[in-house]
Amino acid sequence: MDEFSLIQQYFQRKSHSKSSKNSIHSGISLGIGDDAALLAPPANHELVISTDTLIAGRHFPLDTPPFDIGWKAVAVNLSDLAAMGATAHSILLALTLPKADPDFLAKLAEGIFALCDAYNVSLIGGDTTRGDTLSLTVTALGWIPTGQAILRTGAQIGDLIVVSNTLGDAAYALQHLNDPQLDSSLKSRLDRPIPRLELGKALRSYASAMLDISDGLAQDLGHILTASDVAGQIHVEKLPFSTLLAALSAEMRAPLALSGGDDYELCFTISPQKFADFQQLWLVNDLPLTVIGEIVQHTPKNERLTIEYHHQPFHVNTQGFKHFD
Ligand code: ADP
Ligand code: MG
């Protein structure tokens, strides 16, 4: 199969492919098939754009099911849009394949489109090459009303630090990949992260700063603290854990949340008043939000990030994942 029929067979979906009046997706004047796609962004919006590469054996285990590889490649990119407060719109996919195995490609495409369909996102283009290692680079595009993006720079002294859902499940799954007893709910936290797009969007005009946690809470929160030039305190006893991780000792589970990776939950800062207001309107959703700490002044005397367990210093390796160490 040459690359053109491969693209046509697996990635070009009729409803998205041509400029047509019945395109299910507004804002796309031209999708897959020409040298480039054409988008028509809504007036008074900014384009939000982000890209992330997933390499086999580095970002996902080599034996990850192809559906999950496709899902995760899209999910981690949509998660970056969520972390800005954006509405996701479309993606591009640059794919490097060792071989064109039809079964693999069909399942990969299924995983990609499952997530796209869940968030009304279209695949509008990409690139397909042969290479020794399977790799997927997704570029995600979204919109946000001009000036409303939630940046890392806005955290204020007195703000609460809040995270969505539970932390550490994916890191636990990664550590226990070869354990046949590994719970499937933990495995799916690793293989099928859920981009928190509804939450991110709802937090516009509420959160003062936000990011998605991909490389461990301590390192990622550190990015907000540095960018906003403030300090933060987190309380280990407040970190949200799934029932399965809650059964472990604090010494076991805290490092999974603080320096594990692959959570793809949102971490944001917000004033106490705004958080009270936001909780009222977020109550209808079953995605839990947990206050885990607060923003304080950064002085020459305090650490950028203080981690305490019942008011005692809690020592943990706060280095999250880094590619070049
Ligand atoms: P060009 O040579 O002009 O870069 P290509 O032959 O690489 O174009 O691609 C043809 C069309 O197919 C383009 O619209 C491109 O965006 C799209 N495309 C290529 N690979 C993929 C892919 N993996 N997923 C989605 N669209 C793709
Ligand atoms: Mg061309």
Coordinates of N, CA, C and O in Angstrom, one line a residue, residues 9-10 28 60 66-67 105 111 119 145 162-163 168 175 196-197 207 210 231 252 263 265 267 292 294 296-297 310:
Q9 N -7.4 5.5 3.0 CA -8.1 4.4 3.7 C -8.4 4.6 5.2 O -9.4 4.3 5.7
Y10 N -7.3 5.1 5.8 CA -7.4 5.1 7.3 C -7.7 6.5 7.9 O -8.2 6.6 9.0
I28 N -14.0 24.6 9.1 CA -13.0 24.0 8.2 C -13.5 24.2 6.8 O -14.5 23.7 6.3
F60 N 5.2 5.4 25.3 CA 4.3 4.3 25.6 C 5.0 3.0 25.4 O 5.9 2.9 24.6
P66 N -2.7 -0.7 19.7 CA -2.7 0.4 18.7 C -3.9 1.4 19.0 O -3.7 2.6 18.8
F67 N -5.0 0.9 19.4 CA -6.1 1.8 19.7 C -5.7 2.8 20.8 O -5.9 4.0 20.6
L105 N -3.0 -0.3 11.6 CA -3.5 1.1 11.2 C -5.0 1.3 11.4 O -5.4 2.3 11.8
G111 N -8.7 4.5 17.4 CA -8.4 5.1 18.7 C -8.3 6.7 18.5 O -8.8 7.4 19.3
Y119 N -14.9 14.7 21.3 CA -14.8 16.2 21.5 C -15.1 17.0 20.3 O -14.7 18.2 20.3
P145 N -11.9 32.9 23.0 CA -12.1 34.4 22.8 C -10.9 35.1 23.2 O -10.2 34.8 24.2
V162 N -5.5 23.9 43.1 CA -6.5 22.9 42.9 C -6.1 21.9 41.8 O -5.5 22.3 40.8
V163 N -6.5 20.7 42.0 CA -6.2 19.7 40.9 C -7.6 18.9 40.7 O -8.4 18.8 41.5
G168 N -1.5 10.1 40.3 CA -0.6 8.9 40.5 C -1.0 7.6 39.9 O -0.2 6.7 40.0
Q175 N 4.6 1.5 36.7 CA 5.5 0.7 37.5 C 5.1 -0.7 37.6 O 5.9 -1.6 38.1
R196 N -9.2 17.2 29.9 CA -10.2 17.8 30.7 C -10.7 19.1 30.0 O -10.6 20.2 30.6
L197 N -11.2 19.0 28.8 CA -11.6 20.1 28.0 C -12.8 20.9 28.6 O -12.8 22.1 28.7
A207 N -10.0 30.7 36.9 CA -8.7 30.3 37.3 C -7.7 31.5 37.0 O -7.9 32.2 36.0
M210 N -3.0 28.1 35.0 CA -3.4 26.6 34.9 C -2.4 25.9 34.0 O -1.7 26.6 33.1
A231 N 5.5 31.6 45.4 CA 5.8 30.3 46.0 C 4.5 29.5 46.3 O 3.5 30.1 46.3
M252 N 4.4 5.6 49.9 CA 4.3 4.9 48.6 C 3.6 5.7 47.6 O 4.0 5.8 46.4
D263 N -0.4 12.0 34.3 CA -1.7 12.2 34.9 C -2.7 12.8 33.9 O -3.9 12.4 33.9
E265 N -4.2 15.5 34.3 CA -5.2 16.2 35.0 C -4.9 17.7 35.0 O -3.7 18.0 34.7
C267 N -4.2 21.3 36.8 CA -3.8 22.0 38.1 C -3.9 23.5 37.8 O -3.4 24.0 36.9
I292 N -5.3 21.4 47.2 CA -4.2 20.7 47.7 C -3.1 21.7 48.3 O -2.1 21.2 48.9
E294 N -1.8 26.2 48.7 CA -2.0 27.6 48.4 C -0.8 28.3 47.9 O 0.4 27.9 48.1
V296 N 1.8 31.4 48.1 CA 2.3 32.4 49.1 C 3.4 33.2 48.4 O 3.8 33.0 47.3
Q297 N 3.9 34.2 49.2 CA 4.9 35.0 48.6 C 6.2 34.3 48.5 O 6.6 33.5 49.3
H310 N 1.0 16.7 57.2 CA 0.5 17.1 58.5 C 1.5 18.0 59.2 O 2.0 17.8 60.3

